[in-house]
Coordinates of C-alpha atoms in Angstrom, one line a residue:
X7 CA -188.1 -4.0 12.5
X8 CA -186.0 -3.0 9.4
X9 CA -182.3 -2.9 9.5
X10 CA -180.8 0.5 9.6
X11 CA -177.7 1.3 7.5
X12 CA -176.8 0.1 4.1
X13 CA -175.1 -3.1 5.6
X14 CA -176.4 -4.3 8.3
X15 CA -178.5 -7.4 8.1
X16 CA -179.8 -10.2 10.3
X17 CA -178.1 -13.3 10.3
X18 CA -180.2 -17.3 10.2
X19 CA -179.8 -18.7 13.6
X20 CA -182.8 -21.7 12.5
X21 CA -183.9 -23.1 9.6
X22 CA -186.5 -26.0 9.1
X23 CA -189.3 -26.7 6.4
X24 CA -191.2 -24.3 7.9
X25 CA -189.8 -21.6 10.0
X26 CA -186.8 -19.6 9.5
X27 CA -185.6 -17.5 12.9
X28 CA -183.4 -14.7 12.3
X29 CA -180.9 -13.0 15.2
X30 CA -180.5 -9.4 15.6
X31 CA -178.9 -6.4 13.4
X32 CA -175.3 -6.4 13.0
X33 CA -172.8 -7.3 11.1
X34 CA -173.1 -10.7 8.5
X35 CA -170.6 -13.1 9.2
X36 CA -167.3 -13.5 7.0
X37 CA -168.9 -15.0 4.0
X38 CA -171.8 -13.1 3.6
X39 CA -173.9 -9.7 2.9
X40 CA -177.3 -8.9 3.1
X41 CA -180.0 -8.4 0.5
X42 CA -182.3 -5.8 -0.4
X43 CA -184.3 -7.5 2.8
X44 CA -181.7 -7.0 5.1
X45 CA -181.1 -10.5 5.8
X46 CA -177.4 -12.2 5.4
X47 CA -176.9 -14.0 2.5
X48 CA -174.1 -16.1 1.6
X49 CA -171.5 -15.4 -0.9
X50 CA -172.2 -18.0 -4.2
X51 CA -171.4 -16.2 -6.8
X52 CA -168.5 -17.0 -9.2
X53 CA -165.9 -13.7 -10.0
X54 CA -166.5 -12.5 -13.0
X55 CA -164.0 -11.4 -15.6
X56 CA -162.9 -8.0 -14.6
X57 CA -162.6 -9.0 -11.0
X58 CA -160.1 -11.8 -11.6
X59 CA -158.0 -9.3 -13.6
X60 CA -158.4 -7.0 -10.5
X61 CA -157.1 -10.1 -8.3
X62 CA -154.3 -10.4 -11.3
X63 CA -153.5 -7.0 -11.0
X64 CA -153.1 -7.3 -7.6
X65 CA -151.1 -10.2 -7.6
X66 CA -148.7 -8.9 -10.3
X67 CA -147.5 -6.1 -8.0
X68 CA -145.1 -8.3 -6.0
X69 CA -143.8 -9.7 -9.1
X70 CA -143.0 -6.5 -10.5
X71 CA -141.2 -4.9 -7.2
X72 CA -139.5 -8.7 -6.9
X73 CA -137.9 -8.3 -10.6
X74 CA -137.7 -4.3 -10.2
X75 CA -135.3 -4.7 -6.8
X76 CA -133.2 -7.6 -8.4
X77 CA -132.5 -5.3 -11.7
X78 CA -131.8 -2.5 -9.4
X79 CA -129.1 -4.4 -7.1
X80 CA -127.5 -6.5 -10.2
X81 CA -124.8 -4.1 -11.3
X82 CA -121.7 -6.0 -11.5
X83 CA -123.7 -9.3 -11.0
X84 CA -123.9 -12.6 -13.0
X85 CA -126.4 -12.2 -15.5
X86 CA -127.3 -16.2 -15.2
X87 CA -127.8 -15.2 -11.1
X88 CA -130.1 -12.5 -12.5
X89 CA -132.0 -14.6 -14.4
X90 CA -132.6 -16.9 -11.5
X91 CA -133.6 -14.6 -9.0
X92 CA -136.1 -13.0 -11.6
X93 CA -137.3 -17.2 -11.8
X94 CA -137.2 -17.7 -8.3
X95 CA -139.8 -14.7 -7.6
X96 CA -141.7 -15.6 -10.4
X97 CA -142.4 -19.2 -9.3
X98 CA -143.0 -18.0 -5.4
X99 CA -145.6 -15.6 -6.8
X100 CA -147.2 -18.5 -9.0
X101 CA -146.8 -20.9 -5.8
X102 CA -148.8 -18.4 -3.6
X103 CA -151.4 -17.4 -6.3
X104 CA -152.3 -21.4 -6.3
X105 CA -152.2 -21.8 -2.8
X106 CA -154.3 -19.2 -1.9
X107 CA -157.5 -19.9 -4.4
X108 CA -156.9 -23.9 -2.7
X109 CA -157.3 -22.3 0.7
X110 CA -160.0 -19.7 -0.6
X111 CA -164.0 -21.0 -0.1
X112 CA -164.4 -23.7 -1.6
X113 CA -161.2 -25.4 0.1
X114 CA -159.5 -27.3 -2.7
X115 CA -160.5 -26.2 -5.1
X116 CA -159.1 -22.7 -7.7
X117 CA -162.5 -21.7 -7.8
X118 CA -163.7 -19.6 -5.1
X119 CA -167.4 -18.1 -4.6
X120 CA -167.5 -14.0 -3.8
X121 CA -169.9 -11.1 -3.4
X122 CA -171.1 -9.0 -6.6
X123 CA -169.8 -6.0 -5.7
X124 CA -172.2 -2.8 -6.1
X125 CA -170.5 0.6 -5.1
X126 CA -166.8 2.1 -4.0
X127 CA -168.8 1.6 0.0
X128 CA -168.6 -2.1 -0.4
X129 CA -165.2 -1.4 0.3
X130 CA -165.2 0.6 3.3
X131 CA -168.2 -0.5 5.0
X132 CA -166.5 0.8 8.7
X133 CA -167.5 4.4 7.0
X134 CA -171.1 3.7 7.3
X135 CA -171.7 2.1 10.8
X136 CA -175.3 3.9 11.6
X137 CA -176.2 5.2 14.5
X138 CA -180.0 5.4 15.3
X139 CA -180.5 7.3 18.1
X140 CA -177.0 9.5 17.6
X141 CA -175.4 7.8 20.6
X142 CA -175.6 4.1 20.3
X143 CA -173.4 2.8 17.1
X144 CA -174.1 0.1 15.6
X145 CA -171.1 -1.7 14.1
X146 CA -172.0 -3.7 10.9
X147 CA -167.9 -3.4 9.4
X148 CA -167.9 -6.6 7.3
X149 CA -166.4 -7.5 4.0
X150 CA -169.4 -6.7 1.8
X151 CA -166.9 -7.3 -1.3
X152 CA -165.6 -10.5 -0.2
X153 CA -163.2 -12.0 -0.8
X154 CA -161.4 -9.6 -2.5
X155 CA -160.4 -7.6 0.1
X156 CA -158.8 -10.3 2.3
X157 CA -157.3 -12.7 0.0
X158 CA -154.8 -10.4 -1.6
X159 CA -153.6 -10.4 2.5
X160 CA -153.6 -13.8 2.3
X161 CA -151.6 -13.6 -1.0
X162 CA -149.1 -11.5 0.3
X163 CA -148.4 -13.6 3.4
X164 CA -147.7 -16.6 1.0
X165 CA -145.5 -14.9 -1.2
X166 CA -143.1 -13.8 2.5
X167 CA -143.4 -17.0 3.7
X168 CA -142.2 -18.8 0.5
X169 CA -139.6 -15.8 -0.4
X170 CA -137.8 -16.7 2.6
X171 CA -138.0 -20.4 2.7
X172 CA -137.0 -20.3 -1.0
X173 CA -135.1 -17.4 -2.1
X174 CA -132.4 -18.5 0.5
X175 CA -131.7 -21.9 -1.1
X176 CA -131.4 -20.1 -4.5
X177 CA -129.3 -17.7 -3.4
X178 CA -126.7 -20.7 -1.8
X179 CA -126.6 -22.4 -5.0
X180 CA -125.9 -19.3 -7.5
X181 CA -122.9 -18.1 -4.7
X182 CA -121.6 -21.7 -4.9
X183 CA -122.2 -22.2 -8.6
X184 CA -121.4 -19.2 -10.5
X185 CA -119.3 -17.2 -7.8
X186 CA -120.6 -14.4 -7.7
X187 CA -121.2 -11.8 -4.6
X188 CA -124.1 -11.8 -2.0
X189 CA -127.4 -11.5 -3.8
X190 CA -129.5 -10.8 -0.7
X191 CA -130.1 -7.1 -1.6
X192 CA -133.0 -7.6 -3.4
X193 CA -134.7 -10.2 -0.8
X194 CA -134.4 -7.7 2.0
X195 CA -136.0 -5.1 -0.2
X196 CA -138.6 -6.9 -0.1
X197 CA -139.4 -7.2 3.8
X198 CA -139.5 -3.0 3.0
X199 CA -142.5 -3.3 0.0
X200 CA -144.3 -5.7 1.0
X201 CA -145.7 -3.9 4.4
X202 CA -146.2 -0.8 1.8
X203 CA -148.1 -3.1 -0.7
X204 CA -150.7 -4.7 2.8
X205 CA -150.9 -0.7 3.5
X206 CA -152.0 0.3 -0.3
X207 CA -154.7 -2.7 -0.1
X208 CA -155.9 -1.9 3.3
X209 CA -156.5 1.9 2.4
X210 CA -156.9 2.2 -1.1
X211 CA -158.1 -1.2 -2.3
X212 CA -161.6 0.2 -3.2
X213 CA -159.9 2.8 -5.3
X214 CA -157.9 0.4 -7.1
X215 CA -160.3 -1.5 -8.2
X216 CA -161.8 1.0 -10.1
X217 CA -159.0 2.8 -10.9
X218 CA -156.3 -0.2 -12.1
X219 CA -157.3 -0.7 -16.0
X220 CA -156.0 2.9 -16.3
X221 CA -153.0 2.6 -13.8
X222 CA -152.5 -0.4 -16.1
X223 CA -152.2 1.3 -19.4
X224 CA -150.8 4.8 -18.6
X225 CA -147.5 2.9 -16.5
X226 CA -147.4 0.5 -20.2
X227 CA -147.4 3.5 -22.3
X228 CA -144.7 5.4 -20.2
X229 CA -142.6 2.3 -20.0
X230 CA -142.8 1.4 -23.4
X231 CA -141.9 5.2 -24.2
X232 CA -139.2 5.2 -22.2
X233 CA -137.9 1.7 -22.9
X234 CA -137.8 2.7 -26.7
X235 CA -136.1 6.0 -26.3
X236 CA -133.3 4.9 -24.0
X237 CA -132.8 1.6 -25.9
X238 CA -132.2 4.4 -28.5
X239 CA -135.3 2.6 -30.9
X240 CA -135.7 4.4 -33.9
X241 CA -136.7 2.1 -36.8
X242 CA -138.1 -1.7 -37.2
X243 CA -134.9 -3.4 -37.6
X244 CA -134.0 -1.7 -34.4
X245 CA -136.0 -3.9 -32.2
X246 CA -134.9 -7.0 -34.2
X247 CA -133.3 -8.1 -31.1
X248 CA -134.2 -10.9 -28.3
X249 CA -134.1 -8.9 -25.3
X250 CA -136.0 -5.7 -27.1
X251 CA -138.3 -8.0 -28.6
X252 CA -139.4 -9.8 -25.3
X253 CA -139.7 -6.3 -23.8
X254 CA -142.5 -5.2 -26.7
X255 CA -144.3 -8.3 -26.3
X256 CA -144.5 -7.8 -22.3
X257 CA -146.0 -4.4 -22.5
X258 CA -148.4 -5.5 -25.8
X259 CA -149.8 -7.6 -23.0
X260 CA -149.9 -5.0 -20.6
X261 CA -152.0 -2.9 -22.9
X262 CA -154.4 -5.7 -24.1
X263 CA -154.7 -6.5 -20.0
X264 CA -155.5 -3.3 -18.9
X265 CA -158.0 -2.9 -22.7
X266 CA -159.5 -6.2 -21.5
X267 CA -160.4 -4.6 -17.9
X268 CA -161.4 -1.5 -19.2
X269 CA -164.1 -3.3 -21.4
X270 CA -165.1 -5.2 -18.2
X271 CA -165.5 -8.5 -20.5
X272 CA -169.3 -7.5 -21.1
X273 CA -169.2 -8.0 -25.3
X274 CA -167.0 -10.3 -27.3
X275 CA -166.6 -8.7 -30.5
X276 CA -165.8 -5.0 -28.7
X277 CA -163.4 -6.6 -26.8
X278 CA -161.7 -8.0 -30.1
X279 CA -161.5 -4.6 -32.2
X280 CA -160.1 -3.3 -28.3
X281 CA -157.0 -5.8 -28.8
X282 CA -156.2 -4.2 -32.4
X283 CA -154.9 -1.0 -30.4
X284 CA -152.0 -2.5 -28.6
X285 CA -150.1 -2.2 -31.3
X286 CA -151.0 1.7 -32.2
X287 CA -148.4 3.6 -29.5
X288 CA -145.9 1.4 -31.0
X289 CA -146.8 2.6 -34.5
X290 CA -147.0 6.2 -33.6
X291 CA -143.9 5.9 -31.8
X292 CA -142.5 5.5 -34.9
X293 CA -144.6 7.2 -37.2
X294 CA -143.0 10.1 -34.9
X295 CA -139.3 9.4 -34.3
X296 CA -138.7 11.6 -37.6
X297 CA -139.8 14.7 -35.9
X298 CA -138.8 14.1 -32.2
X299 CA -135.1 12.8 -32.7
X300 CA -134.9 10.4 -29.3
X301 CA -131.5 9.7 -29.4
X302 CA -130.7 13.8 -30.0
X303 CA -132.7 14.0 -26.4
X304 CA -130.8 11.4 -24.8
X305 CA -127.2 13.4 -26.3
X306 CA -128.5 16.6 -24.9
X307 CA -129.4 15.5 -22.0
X308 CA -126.1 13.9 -21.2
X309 CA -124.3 17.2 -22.2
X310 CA -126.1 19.2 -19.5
X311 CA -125.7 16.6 -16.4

């Protein structure tokens, strides 16, 4: 008798040379997903391209609301205790990214085996649970996408765990070192987004994954806007500065990531005449400061606050 519902399968309980005995309907085991037969199948595939930028994506969020809260709470701070804070979150991210691919199937080992995955219902298979009869449910909920869905969990729980045995020490050091005032501000922000980030997965990590190339470039284009008209940028030898300078090159590789996921990977040479955009904004930015006046903006708007 066939399976009813697009994911539930029947799972191998025997297997010999000849005979292969399969259990009831329900739900694969972590791991797996079933095929067009409706039989479990395990996960073997490698990731391809566009969903390790999806896992990169995903791991990048941290990051960025670890460096956002420490800018945020460093007025009147050390610029050096800054600097290490923003160092500090960047190697607990790096440290949890590695830990969790070596804990990820196969154990050991930074490459890790998934499921292709087809449709946005890979990622909410609870939705589509089928009843047969109209009374009696069957429950097939499995991760149908894995393991994309549950190893950014396992992500975020490594970067707690090693923002609170690490951030600490840091902290001690820069107070005793460079006397300066508590710096726990931005850690505690963190106990606050990282329960927000677990909810965003949870409900919209489906969405995401479809929807993150263009999340990717529309927040680099308004940044880099932004960035250049309060940093009152109005010619080249304007950005002929360190700081401004590492600030460009950041979001250039914000819009060649989110180009790069947009093109899914599929063809070489598109993907190469994709890359010789991320520098157009910047160009029109200037090709338009003539016309649009930023710094005028930034005086008239200071004049009416």
């Amino acid at each position: 008798m066939a399976c009813f519902g697009l994911y539930c399968g029947k799972t191998l309980l025997f297997k010999n040379s000849s005979t292969e005995i399969y259990g009831e309907c329900g739900a694969c085991p972590r791991g797996q997903r079933t095929n067009e037969q409706k039989y479990c199948q395990p996960c073997t595939d490698p990731p391809e391209l566009y969903d390790w930028l999806y896992l990169g994506f995903m791991a990048m969020l941290p990051l960025v609301s670890h460096w956002l809260c420490i800018e945020w709470n460093a007025k009147n701070s050390n610029s050096r205790g800054v600097l290490f804070q923003q160092v500090s979150a960047l190697l607990e991210c790096s440290m949890a990214a590695v830990v969790t691919l070596l804990v990820s199937d196969p154990v050991g080992s930074l490459v890790i085996h998934s499921c292709r995955v087809l449709m946005l219902s890979d990622w909410y298979t609870m939705l589509y649970n089928p009843s047969p009869d109209y009374i009696t449910t069957v429950h097939c909920t499995q991760e149908a996408v894995y393991p994309r869905y549950t190893i950014v969990f396992v992500y975020y729980a490594f970067c707690l765990v090693l923002l609170l045995l690490l951030r600490p020490l840091l902290v001690k050091k820069i107070q005793w070192h460079l006397y300066v005032s508590n710096q726990l501000e931005s850690m505690y922000a963190a106990l606050y987004f990282f329960p927000g980030l677990t909810v965003l997965q949870a409900v919209a990590g489906g969405l995401l994954y479809y929807a993150f190339p263009y999340i990717v470039l529309v927040a680099s284009l308004a940044n880099l806007a932004v960035y250049l008209v309060l940093a009152k940028v109005e010619s080249y030898s304007d950005l002929i500065k360190k700081d401004r300078l590492l600030v460009l090159f950041s979001q250039w590789f914000l819009h060649a990531y989110g180009l790069m996921a947009l093109s899914r990977g599929q063809e070489l040479e598109q993907d190469m005449l994709l890359l010789t955009l991320v520098p157009v904004p910047t160009l029109f930015y200037f090709f338009t400061t003539k016309f649009t006046k930023p710094s005028r903006i930034i005086i008239e708007g200071t004049k009416e606050h």
